[in-house]
Amino acid sequence: MPAVKRAASTNSVDVPVKRLDAGTIRKYIDLRKLDFDQVKRCSVKCTPLEVYCCLQCGKFLQGRGARSPCFLHAVNNSRHSMFMNLRDAKVYELPLNREVDTARDTLLQRLQLALQPQFESDRLQAFPQNCTDLVAGKQYTNGFVGITGKPQLVNYIVILLAHITPVRDNLLLCKQQEGTLVGQVTQFVQRLWSTTLLRGHVSPEEWVSYLQVHSRDWLDVTDPKLAFNWLINQLIKSPLQDTLASACRGEIEVKQTSRVVPFWNVTLDLPTSSATIFKDGREVNDLPQIQLSTLLQNKFDSDTAPYMFRSLPEHLIVYYNRHSGARLPFPVRDRNQTMVDFPLTVEFPGNHRYRLQGNLINDVVRSSDIATDDTNHWKLQLLNTNNDQWYEIDGPLVTAREQELLFLKETYLQVWRRV
Ligand SMILES: [Zn+2]
Ligand SMILES: [Zn+2]
């Protein structure tokens, strides 16, 4: 084949790079072209095995053998000579097929960390922290970065869970099995909390593409409780099980039967009222409102309450049920729109004080057409406990939020931490 012949001859006349000083290495790297968030497949052969990233143009190519896309790419393009293995982050020079000693170069080491963030257990308690991205030198806060692409509900729920400290630490420090859902979630969470990102955002592209192949249906789920339960059921089949259970699982007693049942989240039903039909031009004030304390009392803490808490976890996940379960023609528009009024610290039955840490809200986009349903628009509000500031993640946008205004949106899923 002509290509191979050319490759061989070019190889033999090429003058090998004798020593790799920092200046030479930089000639082979164009940071602006690199993006490790993409699905790691060869752009020529589509294989996910043995894929390298050309550090000059960012292309993902299979290689390093003499007929491989990677090898040919190096032969046919000058300066496209340095490649990082996307699995073990080792760097090679092609077509010489020589491993580069990265221990002597800070830029290559930074690139390795951008691909595979590393975490040390004694530094996690300082998280979140101020970080600088490698490409633009911009500041970002790890754990509070924007999400590019089209984030789905499950992505936001993963981020919410990844802000529960013991769950986060487990995902950052433990090796998870590759090629599994939990492995994919782990990779995503490690990038979310990375202090060494290429750019100050993360993309769910890799694990979304994993879901597309393995659990297609769950990508389109629009009910946070279904998505949450599905995710928990996946995670408790992994080494994360014990951490999750000790952080988030509690027990309630069904008063009528004295039966004790474990729970992963507390579901609060919102009152249905005939006033849920409105004319256009309504204001927030027109919506029915209820206090969180009233909801808790009705379900757990009064003589007529059907349940009582037996044990409350360190991290309490609360779900507000806005869907009756009936199949409605317009499930989004016909949801229960009651506003929940909650303080940022709340007393749960039995003198347990909790502080709000995370709040998944739905900023529904109303349809202008009566024949089509409204559209869910999920946003995630998270507390940075280091500066007591609330932030809202809305896709790629991260905005600081006034804590007094948090309850003005429809809340669906919250994480409370015992104080
Ligand atoms: Zn990116
Ligand atoms: Zn290239």
Coordinates of C-alpha atoms and ligand atoms in Angstrom, one line a residue, residues 34-38 148 199 201-203, ligand 1:
L34 CA -7.2 19.9 23.2
D35 CA -10.4 18.7 24.7
F36 CA -10.4 15.5 26.9
D37 CA -14.1 15.7 27.5
Q38 CA -15.0 14.0 24.2
T148 CA -21.5 22.0 28.5
R199 CA -11.1 24.6 30.8
H201 CA -16.3 23.4 32.7
V202 CA -17.2 19.8 32.3
S203 CA -19.1 17.8 29.7
Ligands
ZN1 ZN -14.7 21.0 27.2

